[in-house]
Amino acid sequence: MPLADYTAMKAKMASPTQWLEVAKSIAINANTQGACGMGSSLWKGTGYPATGATPTSAAVCDRTTAGAIPIVNASSGENRAWLSRGGAYTQNAVSGVPMFHVQLIDRLIHSGGLDATVATTQTVTTPALTRSTTGAGVVLALQIYTAIGATATTITASYTNQAGTAAQTTQPVVWGSAIGGQVSANRVIPLSFAAGDTGCRACASVVQAATTGTAGNYGVLMYKPLSPILPMFSTPNGGVGDPLTVLGGYLPLVDADACLDIMVYSGQSNVSMLISLVGSMLED
Amino acid sequence: MTAFADLHEYVNRLSGGNSGGPQPLFWHKEGRVAGVAAATPSAGNLLSLWEYEGAPSHGAVPPTSATLCDNTTQGGWKQTDPSGGRQLWSGFVAGMSNVAGTLWLCDRLGHISGLSGIVNTAQTVGITPTRFTSGAGVMAGIEIYSAIGATATTATASYTNQAGTSGQTTQGVAIGNTNFKEAQRFFPLSYAAGDTGMQSVASVTLGASTLTAGNFGVVMYKPLVQLSIGAASITDVKSFVGGSFLEYLTDACLFWLFRPTAGTVPQFDFSTIAVER
């Protein structure tokens, strides 16, 4: 249900229906500097909410999946998320005041168990989407659960696009390069769609051009970005912001049963971080 | 139609009321073109992200005849046009890169490729946009798709200005030679004295051969908003609430230009919200 006006928006922000809380410790960019701007998922971080399991076969994620930020479905209307405050605390000595960014995502489908030494097609076969079912705006990415090798190669995936056309092939992206920390656990690497595509409904398989040298463990992640990538400073009082002054009033809709996760983008290399976020859900 | 009457109306339409049809749009771009690393940028020189791969997908090298661009053109942000006589307005635009620099979100009005870096006579362009038809603030640039030669020269274009005066000639811009010949480089053309816009571009002429044909073209575009990436991995967000809302014209083909401060192949994440009114 739409918000009636700004007065109604303020009232709901003052009286949220539920809180979103995240306090997780995670290692990011374990490799040399150059990984700035590449995202890492908090899924496997330790703290609150509980550490997400490393997936095996491809599976739908929802709000009951261990690791999801706990939410309750809206009782009658729709939920909107507001990340109101956050901070990042580095456990390494860093100079200056590093900038970090966070993004709220809906983790739609994930898989694991892929081997980064295999240079032949590895089957993924994702189940049908239960949210964002058209695939429009759904990002197809790879998530690393155990570090892969540092021998650079490329990787592609076979997927069904937003129009339902199967056997599309992503453009090759760099895979296994030590440059940019792409081999690290927790790294999420978006794949580039084939010409003309704007989304993904399913992923059938991935194939590497060559081995990275280390099997590691990685999988496919299909997710829907919900918030823009929001800046935070590495101070205890870092803020995410007032949606009106920062984000044009945008409070992202959260689908029923969404599996909320946080992507972190580090402005600093080789850090272990504690990410703390507080937000709320506004039901309209 | 005009932009929102007040903040109350904006919030209502932003949340889907009154046929606001809000479109949150996201765009990840890799520093890769045609399946390989993009040409290495050079600090201070503008590059076009048109061919940069990502989600949504990259743009193709334009056709060799003048072609108008719209919201369905491969390589644009592909937002849905407004309906019911409404217009499309942006509440904010955000961008992040792992390389510091300046970003411009632009409406790509029309383009052409297939021009040769070894021809020093007038090469036909023939672009007449159907958006921003007054020409006010409309610019043209040279975009390189395959590297041209290492011999430095200049390029000018013949155009019709914002007052409808044809046969105007842009000031010469440097082209060819290192940092001015590589793929994805973009060179805005400078107006003739007194001009403030372009209604069409008729042709482009190189002062001399660059010694490699390569493939370059002309893009007519309207800059919409500028973002400053102050340092690697810093986001810039421009919120239009409280000021003047940015309109995405019906059929707008939204694309990005970037002027990096370092010669590192960049990658990007962008977001915006578009609302109908």
Coordinates of C-alpha atoms in Angstrom, one line a residue:
Chain A
M1 CA 0.0 0.0 0.0
P2 CA 1.5 3.4 -0.9
L3 CA 2.4 5.9 1.7
A4 CA -0.2 8.7 1.8
D5 CA 2.3 11.5 2.0
Y6 CA 5.4 12.7 3.8
T7 CA 3.6 13.0 7.1
A8 CA 2.7 9.4 6.9
M9 CA 6.2 8.5 6.0
K10 CA 7.6 10.3 9.1
A11 CA 5.0 8.7 11.3
K12 CA 6.1 5.2 10.1
M13 CA 9.7 6.0 10.5
A14 CA 9.1 7.1 14.1
S15 CA 7.1 3.9 14.8
P16 CA 8.6 1.1 12.9
T17 CA 7.0 -2.3 13.0
Q18 CA 10.3 -4.2 13.5
W19 CA 14.0 -3.6 13.8
L20 CA 16.7 -4.9 11.5
E21 CA 19.9 -5.5 13.4
V22 CA 23.2 -6.8 12.2
A23 CA 26.5 -7.2 14.1
K24 CA 28.9 -9.4 12.3
S25 CA 32.6 -9.9 12.2
I26 CA 34.1 -10.8 8.9
A27 CA 37.4 -10.9 7.1
I28 CA 37.5 -8.9 3.9
N29 CA 40.1 -8.4 1.2
A30 CA 42.6 -10.8 2.6
N31 CA 44.8 -10.2 -0.5
T32 CA 46.7 -7.2 -1.5
Q33 CA 45.3 -3.8 -2.1
G34 CA 43.4 -3.4 -5.2
A35 CA 40.1 -5.0 -4.1
C36 CA 38.5 -1.7 -3.4
G37 CA 35.0 -1.6 -4.6
M38 CA 34.4 -5.3 -4.8
G39 CA 31.7 -6.6 -2.6
S40 CA 31.8 -9.2 0.1
S41 CA 28.7 -10.9 1.7
L42 CA 28.2 -10.9 5.4
W43 CA 26.5 -14.3 5.0
K44 CA 29.4 -16.2 6.6
G45 CA 30.3 -13.6 9.2
T46 CA 30.1 -14.4 12.9
G47 CA 27.8 -12.6 15.2
Y48 CA 24.2 -11.7 14.8
P49 CA 22.3 -12.9 12.9
A50 CA 23.7 -16.4 13.0
T51 CA 26.4 -17.4 10.5
G52 CA 24.8 -18.6 7.3
A53 CA 25.5 -22.2 6.2
T54 CA 27.6 -22.8 3.2
P55 CA 25.2 -24.0 0.6
T56 CA 25.7 -27.2 -1.4
S57 CA 23.1 -27.9 -4.1
A58 CA 21.2 -24.9 -5.4
A59 CA 18.4 -23.8 -3.1
V60 CA 15.9 -21.1 -2.6
C61 CA 16.7 -18.7 0.2
D62 CA 14.0 -17.2 2.4
R63 CA 13.6 -15.4 5.7
T64 CA 13.8 -18.7 7.5
T65 CA 17.2 -19.6 6.0
A66 CA 19.8 -19.6 8.7
G67 CA 22.0 -16.5 8.2
A68 CA 19.1 -14.2 7.0
I69 CA 18.5 -11.0 8.9
P70 CA 15.3 -12.0 10.8
I71 CA 12.1 -10.3 9.6
V72 CA 8.4 -10.8 10.0
N73 CA 6.2 -10.6 6.9
A74 CA 3.9 -7.6 6.8
S75 CA 0.6 -8.5 8.4
S76 CA -1.5 -6.7 5.8
G77 CA 0.5 -4.2 3.7
E78 CA 4.1 -4.2 2.5
N79 CA 7.4 -3.9 4.3
R80 CA 9.9 -1.2 3.5
A81 CA 13.4 -1.2 4.8
W82 CA 15.3 1.7 6.3
L83 CA 19.0 1.3 7.2
S84 CA 19.2 4.2 9.6
R85 CA 22.6 3.8 11.3
G86 CA 25.7 1.8 11.1
G87 CA 29.4 1.6 11.7
A88 CA 32.4 -0.5 10.8
Y89 CA 35.2 -1.3 13.3
T90 CA 38.4 -2.5 11.8
Q91 CA 40.4 -4.9 13.8
N92 CA 43.6 -4.1 11.9
A93 CA 45.5 -0.8 12.2
V94 CA 44.4 1.4 9.4
S95 CA 45.4 5.0 8.6
G96 CA 42.9 7.8 8.2
V97 CA 39.2 7.1 8.3
P98 CA 38.5 4.4 5.8
M99 CA 35.2 4.5 3.9
F100 CA 33.1 1.4 3.8
H101 CA 29.8 0.8 1.9
V102 CA 26.9 -1.5 2.6
Q103 CA 24.1 -2.6 0.4
L104 CA 20.9 -4.5 1.4
I105 CA 20.1 -7.4 -0.8
D106 CA 17.5 -10.1 -1.1
R107 CA 19.3 -13.3 -1.4
L108 CA 17.1 -15.3 -3.8
I109 CA 19.0 -18.5 -4.6
H110 CA 22.4 -19.8 -3.7
S111 CA 24.5 -22.8 -4.4
G112 CA 27.9 -24.1 -3.3
G113 CA 30.3 -27.0 -3.8
L114 CA 31.9 -25.8 -7.0
D115 CA 35.5 -26.6 -7.6
A116 CA 37.9 -23.9 -8.8
T117 CA 40.3 -26.4 -10.3
V118 CA 37.7 -27.8 -12.7
A119 CA 37.8 -26.4 -16.2
T120 CA 34.8 -28.2 -17.6
T121 CA 31.1 -27.4 -17.2
Q122 CA 29.9 -27.7 -13.6
T123 CA 26.2 -28.1 -13.3
V124 CA 24.3 -25.7 -11.0
T125 CA 20.6 -26.0 -12.1
T126 CA 18.9 -23.5 -9.8
P127 CA 15.3 -24.0 -8.7
A128 CA 12.6 -21.6 -9.8
L129 CA 12.7 -18.2 -8.3
T130 CA 10.0 -17.6 -5.7
R131 CA 10.6 -13.8 -5.6
S132 CA 11.4 -11.4 -8.4
T133 CA 10.1 -14.2 -10.6
T134 CA 10.5 -12.4 -13.9
G135 CA 14.2 -12.2 -13.3
A136 CA 14.2 -8.5 -14.1
G137 CA 17.0 -6.8 -12.2
V138 CA 18.2 -10.1 -10.6
V139 CA 22.0 -10.2 -10.4
L140 CA 23.8 -13.4 -11.2
A141 CA 27.0 -13.7 -9.2
L142 CA 29.6 -16.1 -7.8
Q143 CA 30.2 -16.3 -4.1
I144 CA 33.4 -17.7 -2.7
Y145 CA 33.1 -19.7 0.5
T146 CA 36.6 -21.1 0.7
A147 CA 39.4 -19.3 -1.0
I148 CA 40.2 -20.4 -4.5
G149 CA 43.5 -20.3 -6.3
A150 CA 45.4 -17.3 -7.5
T151 CA 46.1 -18.5 -11.1
A152 CA 44.1 -16.0 -13.2
T153 CA 41.6 -17.3 -15.6
T154 CA 38.0 -16.4 -16.7
I155 CA 34.6 -17.9 -15.9
T156 CA 31.2 -17.8 -17.6
A157 CA 27.8 -19.1 -16.7
S158 CA 24.9 -20.4 -18.7
Y159 CA 21.6 -18.8 -17.6
T160 CA 18.0 -18.0 -18.5
N161 CA 17.4 -14.3 -19.0
Q162 CA 14.6 -12.0 -17.9
A163 CA 12.6 -12.9 -21.0
G164 CA 12.8 -16.6 -20.3
T165 CA 15.4 -17.3 -23.0
A166 CA 17.6 -20.2 -21.9
A167 CA 21.2 -21.0 -22.7
Q168 CA 22.4 -17.4 -22.5
T169 CA 26.1 -17.1 -21.7
T170 CA 27.5 -14.4 -19.5
Q171 CA 30.5 -12.5 -20.8
P172 CA 33.8 -13.9 -19.3
V173 CA 35.0 -12.2 -16.1
V174 CA 38.3 -12.5 -14.4
W175 CA 38.4 -15.4 -12.0
G176 CA 41.2 -16.6 -9.7
S177 CA 43.3 -13.5 -9.9
A178 CA 45.2 -12.5 -6.8
I179 CA 44.8 -8.9 -8.0
G180 CA 41.8 -7.3 -6.4
G181 CA 41.3 -10.0 -3.7
Q182 CA 39.1 -12.0 -6.0
V183 CA 40.1 -15.3 -4.5
S184 CA 39.1 -14.5 -0.9
A185 CA 36.3 -16.1 1.0
N186 CA 33.2 -14.0 1.2
R187 CA 33.9 -12.3 -2.1
V188 CA 30.8 -11.8 -4.4
I189 CA 31.6 -11.4 -8.1
P190 CA 28.7 -10.2 -10.3
L191 CA 28.7 -11.7 -13.8
S192 CA 28.1 -9.7 -16.9
F193 CA 25.1 -10.5 -18.9
A194 CA 25.0 -11.4 -22.6
A195 CA 24.2 -8.5 -25.0
G196 CA 20.7 -7.1 -24.4
D197 CA 20.0 -8.9 -21.1
T198 CA 18.8 -7.1 -18.0
G199 CA 18.2 -10.0 -15.6
C200 CA 18.3 -13.6 -14.8
R201 CA 15.7 -16.2 -14.0
A202 CA 17.9 -19.3 -13.6
C203 CA 21.4 -20.5 -13.8
A204 CA 22.2 -23.9 -15.4
S205 CA 26.0 -24.2 -15.1
V206 CA 29.3 -22.4 -14.9
V207 CA 32.6 -23.1 -16.7
Q208 CA 36.1 -21.9 -16.0
A209 CA 38.5 -21.5 -18.9
A210 CA 41.3 -23.1 -16.7
T211 CA 42.1 -24.1 -13.2
T212 CA 42.8 -21.5 -10.6
G213 CA 45.2 -23.9 -8.9
T214 CA 43.1 -24.4 -5.7
A215 CA 39.7 -26.1 -5.4
G216 CA 38.3 -23.9 -2.7
N217 CA 34.5 -23.8 -2.6
Y218 CA 32.3 -21.4 -4.5
G219 CA 28.8 -21.2 -5.8
V220 CA 26.2 -19.2 -7.6
L221 CA 24.3 -16.5 -5.9
M222 CA 21.3 -14.9 -7.5
Y223 CA 20.2 -11.8 -5.7
K224 CA 18.1 -8.6 -6.0
P225 CA 19.7 -5.4 -4.9
L226 CA 17.4 -3.5 -2.6
S227 CA 19.2 -0.4 -1.5
P228 CA 21.9 1.6 -3.2
I229 CA 25.4 1.1 -2.0
L230 CA 25.5 3.3 1.0
P231 CA 28.6 4.9 2.5
M232 CA 29.7 4.5 6.1
F233 CA 32.8 5.7 7.9
S234 CA 34.8 3.5 10.1
T235 CA 33.8 5.2 13.3
P236 CA 31.5 4.2 16.0
N237 CA 29.0 6.8 15.0
G238 CA 29.0 6.2 11.3
G239 CA 25.6 6.8 9.8
V240 CA 23.8 5.5 6.8
G241 CA 21.4 8.3 6.5
D242 CA 18.2 10.1 6.2
P243 CA 16.5 8.6 3.2
L244 CA 15.1 11.9 2.1
T245 CA 18.3 13.9 2.0
V246 CA 20.5 11.0 0.9
L247 CA 18.4 8.7 -1.2
G248 CA 15.5 10.8 -2.5
G249 CA 13.2 9.3 0.0
Y250 CA 13.7 5.8 -1.3
L251 CA 12.8 3.1 1.2
P252 CA 13.1 -0.2 -0.7
L253 CA 10.2 -2.6 -0.7
V254 CA 11.0 -5.9 0.9
D255 CA 9.2 -8.9 -0.5
A256 CA 7.4 -11.3 1.7
D257 CA 9.8 -14.1 2.8
A258 CA 12.9 -12.1 1.7
C259 CA 16.2 -13.4 2.7
L260 CA 18.0 -10.2 3.7
D261 CA 21.8 -10.1 3.5
I262 CA 24.3 -7.3 3.5
M263 CA 27.0 -6.7 0.9
V264 CA 30.0 -4.8 2.2
Y265 CA 32.4 -2.9 0.0
S266 CA 35.7 -2.0 1.6
G267 CA 37.7 1.1 1.0
Q268 CA 40.6 -0.6 2.7
S269 CA 42.5 -3.7 1.9
N270 CA 43.4 -6.6 4.2
V271 CA 41.1 -5.9 7.0
S272 CA 39.0 -7.8 9.5
M273 CA 35.9 -5.9 10.3
L274 CA 33.0 -5.7 12.6
I275 CA 30.0 -4.4 10.8
S276 CA 27.1 -3.0 12.9
L277 CA 23.9 -1.9 11.3
V278 CA 20.6 -0.9 12.7
G279 CA 17.5 -0.4 10.6
S280 CA 13.8 -0.8 10.7
M281 CA 10.9 -2.1 8.7
L282 CA 8.0 0.2 8.0
E283 CA 4.8 -1.5 7.1
D284 CA 2.4 0.4 4.8
Chain B
M1 CA 3.0 17.9 -16.7
T2 CA 5.5 19.3 -14.2
A3 CA 7.5 17.8 -11.4
F4 CA 5.8 17.0 -8.1
A5 CA 3.6 19.6 -6.5
D6 CA 5.1 19.1 -3.1
L7 CA 7.0 16.6 -1.0
H8 CA 3.8 14.9 0.0
E9 CA 2.9 14.1 -3.5
Y10 CA 6.4 12.9 -4.2
V11 CA 6.4 10.5 -1.3
N12 CA 3.0 9.1 -2.3
R13 CA 4.1 8.5 -5.9
L14 CA 7.5 7.2 -4.8
S15 CA 5.7 4.5 -2.8
G16 CA 3.5 3.5 -5.8
G17 CA 0.5 5.8 -5.2
N18 CA -1.3 7.7 -8.0
S19 CA 0.4 5.6 -10.8
G20 CA 3.9 6.6 -9.6
G21 CA 5.2 3.3 -10.8
P22 CA 8.5 3.6 -9.0
Q23 CA 11.5 1.9 -10.7
P24 CA 14.5 1.3 -8.5
L25 CA 17.3 0.7 -11.0
F26 CA 20.8 -0.8 -10.4
W27 CA 23.8 -1.2 -12.8
H28 CA 27.0 -3.0 -12.2
K29 CA 29.7 -2.5 -14.8
E30 CA 32.9 -4.4 -15.2
G31 CA 36.1 -3.0 -16.8
R32 CA 35.8 -5.5 -19.7
V33 CA 34.8 -5.0 -23.4
A34 CA 34.1 -7.8 -25.9
G35 CA 35.2 -10.5 -23.3
V36 CA 38.6 -9.0 -22.5
A37 CA 39.9 -6.2 -20.3
A38 CA 38.9 -2.8 -21.5
A39 CA 41.5 -0.5 -22.9
T40 CA 43.6 1.0 -20.2
P41 CA 42.3 4.5 -19.4
S42 CA 44.6 7.4 -18.9
A43 CA 44.3 9.8 -16.1
G44 CA 42.4 12.9 -17.0
N45 CA 41.0 11.6 -20.3
L46 CA 37.4 10.9 -20.7
L47 CA 36.1 7.4 -21.5
S48 CA 32.7 6.1 -22.4
L49 CA 31.3 3.2 -20.5
W50 CA 28.9 2.4 -23.4
E51 CA 30.7 -0.9 -24.2
Y52 CA 31.6 -1.8 -20.6
E53 CA 30.0 -5.2 -19.8
G54 CA 27.8 -5.7 -16.8
A55 CA 24.2 -6.1 -15.6
P56 CA 22.3 -4.7 -17.5
S57 CA 24.4 -5.6 -20.5
H58 CA 26.9 -3.5 -22.5
G59 CA 26.2 -1.5 -25.6
A60 CA 27.1 -2.6 -29.0
V61 CA 29.3 -0.7 -31.4
P62 CA 26.8 1.6 -33.1
P63 CA 25.7 1.0 -36.7
T64 CA 27.6 2.6 -39.5
S65 CA 24.6 4.8 -40.4
A66 CA 23.2 7.4 -38.0
T67 CA 20.9 5.8 -35.5
L68 CA 18.8 7.3 -32.8
C69 CA 19.0 5.8 -29.3
D70 CA 16.1 5.2 -27.0
N71 CA 15.3 3.4 -23.7
T72 CA 15.3 0.0 -25.5
T73 CA 18.7 0.4 -27.0
Q74 CA 21.1 -2.2 -25.9
G75 CA 23.6 -0.5 -23.6
G76 CA 21.3 1.9 -22.0
W77 CA 19.8 1.6 -18.5
K78 CA 16.6 0.3 -20.1
Q79 CA 14.2 2.0 -17.8
T80 CA 10.5 1.6 -18.6
D81 CA 8.9 4.7 -20.2
P82 CA 6.1 6.4 -18.3
S83 CA 2.6 6.0 -19.5
G84 CA -0.7 7.9 -19.4
G85 CA 0.9 11.2 -20.4
R86 CA 3.1 11.2 -17.4
Q87 CA 6.8 12.1 -17.2
L88 CA 9.6 10.2 -15.5
W89 CA 11.5 11.9 -12.6
S90 CA 14.6 10.8 -10.6
G91 CA 14.7 11.1 -6.9
F92 CA 18.4 10.3 -6.7
V93 CA 21.4 9.0 -8.7
A94 CA 24.3 7.2 -7.0
G95 CA 27.6 5.9 -8.3
M96 CA 30.7 4.2 -7.0
S97 CA 33.9 3.2 -8.6
N98 CA 37.2 1.6 -7.5
V99 CA 39.0 4.4 -9.4
A100 CA 38.6 8.0 -8.4
G101 CA 37.3 10.4 -11.0
T102 CA 34.2 12.2 -12.3
L103 CA 31.1 10.5 -13.7
W104 CA 28.4 12.0 -15.9
L105 CA 25.0 10.4 -16.5
C106 CA 23.9 11.3 -20.0
D107 CA 21.1 10.8 -22.4
R108 CA 22.5 9.2 -25.5
L109 CA 20.5 10.8 -28.3
G110 CA 22.0 9.3 -31.4
H111 CA 25.2 7.7 -32.6
I112 CA 27.1 6.4 -35.6
S113 CA 30.3 4.3 -36.0
G114 CA 32.4 3.2 -38.9
L115 CA 34.4 6.4 -39.3
S116 CA 38.0 6.0 -40.4
G117 CA 41.1 7.3 -38.7
I118 CA 42.9 7.6 -42.0
V119 CA 40.4 9.7 -43.9
N120 CA 41.0 13.5 -43.8
T121 CA 38.0 14.6 -45.7
A122 CA 34.5 15.2 -44.4
Q123 CA 32.9 11.9 -43.2
T124 CA 29.1 11.9 -43.1
V125 CA 27.5 11.7 -39.7
G126 CA 23.8 12.9 -40.2
I127 CA 22.5 12.7 -36.6
T128 CA 19.3 14.7 -35.8
P129 CA 18.0 13.8 -32.3
T130 CA 14.3 13.6 -31.5
R131 CA 14.8 14.6 -27.8
F132 CA 16.1 18.0 -26.7
T133 CA 15.2 19.2 -30.2
S134 CA 16.0 22.8 -29.4
G135 CA 19.6 21.7 -29.2
A136 CA 20.2 23.7 -26.0
G137 CA 22.9 22.0 -24.0
V138 CA 23.2 19.1 -26.4
M139 CA 26.7 18.1 -27.0
A140 CA 28.5 15.8 -29.5
G141 CA 31.6 13.7 -28.9
I142 CA 33.9 11.4 -30.7
E143 CA 33.9 7.8 -29.4
I144 CA 36.6 5.3 -30.4
Y145 CA 35.5 1.7 -30.8
S146 CA 38.8 0.3 -32.3
A147 CA 42.1 2.1 -31.8
I148 CA 43.0 4.6 -34.4
G149 CA 46.5 5.7 -35.3
A150 CA 49.5 7.2 -33.4
T151 CA 49.8 10.3 -35.5
A152 CA 48.4 13.3 -33.6
T153 CA 45.9 15.5 -35.4
T154 CA 42.6 17.3 -34.7
A155 CA 39.0 16.6 -35.4
T156 CA 36.2 19.1 -36.1
A157 CA 32.5 18.6 -36.8
S158 CA 30.0 20.5 -39.0
Y159 CA 26.7 21.0 -37.1
T160 CA 23.5 23.0 -36.7
N161 CA 23.5 25.1 -33.6
Q162 CA 20.8 25.8 -31.0
A163 CA 19.5 28.6 -33.1
G164 CA 19.1 26.5 -36.2
T165 CA 22.1 27.9 -38.0
S166 CA 23.7 25.2 -40.0
G167 CA 27.3 24.9 -41.2
Q168 CA 28.8 25.7 -37.8
T169 CA 32.2 24.2 -37.2
T170 CA 33.4 23.0 -33.8
Q171 CA 36.8 24.0 -32.5
G172 CA 39.5 21.3 -33.2
V173 CA 40.0 18.7 -30.5
A174 CA 43.1 16.6 -30.2
I175 CA 42.8 13.0 -31.6
G176 CA 45.3 10.3 -32.4
N177 CA 48.6 9.4 -30.7
T178 CA 49.0 8.0 -27.2
N179 CA 46.0 8.4 -24.9
F180 CA 44.0 9.9 -27.8
K181 CA 43.6 6.8 -30.0
E182 CA 42.5 4.0 -27.7
A183 CA 39.2 2.3 -27.7
Q184 CA 36.5 3.7 -25.3
R185 CA 38.1 7.1 -25.4
F186 CA 35.6 9.9 -25.7
F187 CA 36.3 13.5 -26.9
P188 CA 33.6 16.1 -26.4
L189 CA 33.5 18.6 -29.3
S190 CA 33.8 22.3 -28.6
Y191 CA 31.2 24.6 -30.0
A192 CA 31.9 27.4 -32.3
A193 CA 32.1 30.9 -30.8
G194 CA 28.8 32.0 -29.3
D195 CA 27.0 28.6 -29.5
T196 CA 25.4 26.8 -26.6
G197 CA 24.0 23.7 -28.2
M198 CA 23.5 21.5 -31.2
Q199 CA 20.4 20.4 -33.1
S200 CA 22.3 18.1 -35.4
V201 CA 25.7 17.0 -36.6
A202 CA 26.3 16.7 -40.3
S203 CA 29.8 15.5 -40.6
V204 CA 33.2 15.2 -39.0
T205 CA 36.7 15.9 -40.5
L206 CA 40.1 14.9 -39.3
G207 CA 43.0 17.4 -39.9
A208 CA 45.2 14.6 -41.1
S209 CA 45.4 10.8 -41.2
T210 CA 46.3 9.1 -37.9
L211 CA 47.8 6.3 -40.0
T212 CA 45.4 3.6 -38.7
A213 CA 41.8 3.4 -39.8
G214 CA 40.5 1.9 -36.6
N215 CA 36.8 2.6 -36.0
F216 CA 35.4 5.7 -34.4
G217 CA 32.1 7.4 -34.3
V218 CA 30.1 10.4 -33.2
V219 CA 27.6 10.5 -30.3
M220 CA 25.1 13.3 -29.7
Y221 CA 24.2 13.4 -26.0
K222 CA 22.8 15.5 -23.2
P223 CA 24.6 15.5 -19.9
L224 CA 22.2 15.1 -17.0
V225 CA 24.0 14.9 -13.7
Q226 CA 27.6 14.8 -12.5
L227 CA 29.0 12.6 -9.7
S228 CA 32.4 13.0 -8.0
I229 CA 34.2 9.9 -6.9
G230 CA 36.7 11.6 -4.6
A231 CA 38.7 8.5 -3.9
A232 CA 38.6 4.8 -4.8
S233 CA 35.5 3.1 -3.5
I234 CA 33.8 6.3 -2.5
T235 CA 30.1 6.7 -3.4
D236 CA 28.6 9.9 -4.5
V237 CA 24.9 10.4 -4.2
K238 CA 22.9 13.2 -5.7
S239 CA 19.4 13.5 -4.1
F240 CA 17.0 15.8 -6.0
V241 CA 14.5 16.1 -3.1
G242 CA 14.4 19.7 -2.0
G243 CA 15.8 20.9 -5.2
S244 CA 15.0 20.4 -8.8
F245 CA 14.0 16.9 -9.8
L246 CA 15.9 15.4 -12.7
E247 CA 13.7 14.3 -15.6
Y248 CA 14.5 11.2 -17.6
L249 CA 12.8 12.1 -20.9
T250 CA 10.5 9.5 -22.4
D251 CA 12.7 7.2 -24.5
A252 CA 15.9 8.4 -22.8
C253 CA 18.9 6.2 -23.4
L254 CA 20.9 6.6 -20.2
F255 CA 24.6 5.9 -20.3
W256 CA 27.8 7.0 -18.4
L257 CA 31.0 8.9 -19.2
F258 CA 33.9 8.8 -16.8
R259 CA 37.1 10.9 -16.3
P260 CA 39.5 8.9 -14.1
T261 CA 42.3 10.2 -12.1
A262 CA 44.3 7.1 -12.6
G263 CA 45.2 4.8 -15.4
T264 CA 43.5 1.7 -13.9
V265 CA 40.7 -0.1 -15.6
P266 CA 37.7 0.7 -13.4
Q267 CA 34.5 -1.0 -12.4
F268 CA 31.3 0.6 -11.2
D269 CA 28.0 0.3 -9.4
F270 CA 25.2 2.7 -10.0
S271 CA 21.6 3.1 -8.7
T272 CA 18.7 5.5 -9.2
I273 CA 15.0 5.7 -8.5
A274 CA 12.6 6.8 -11.3
V275 CA 9.0 7.9 -10.5
E276 CA 6.2 8.8 -12.8
R277 CA 4.2 12.1 -12.6

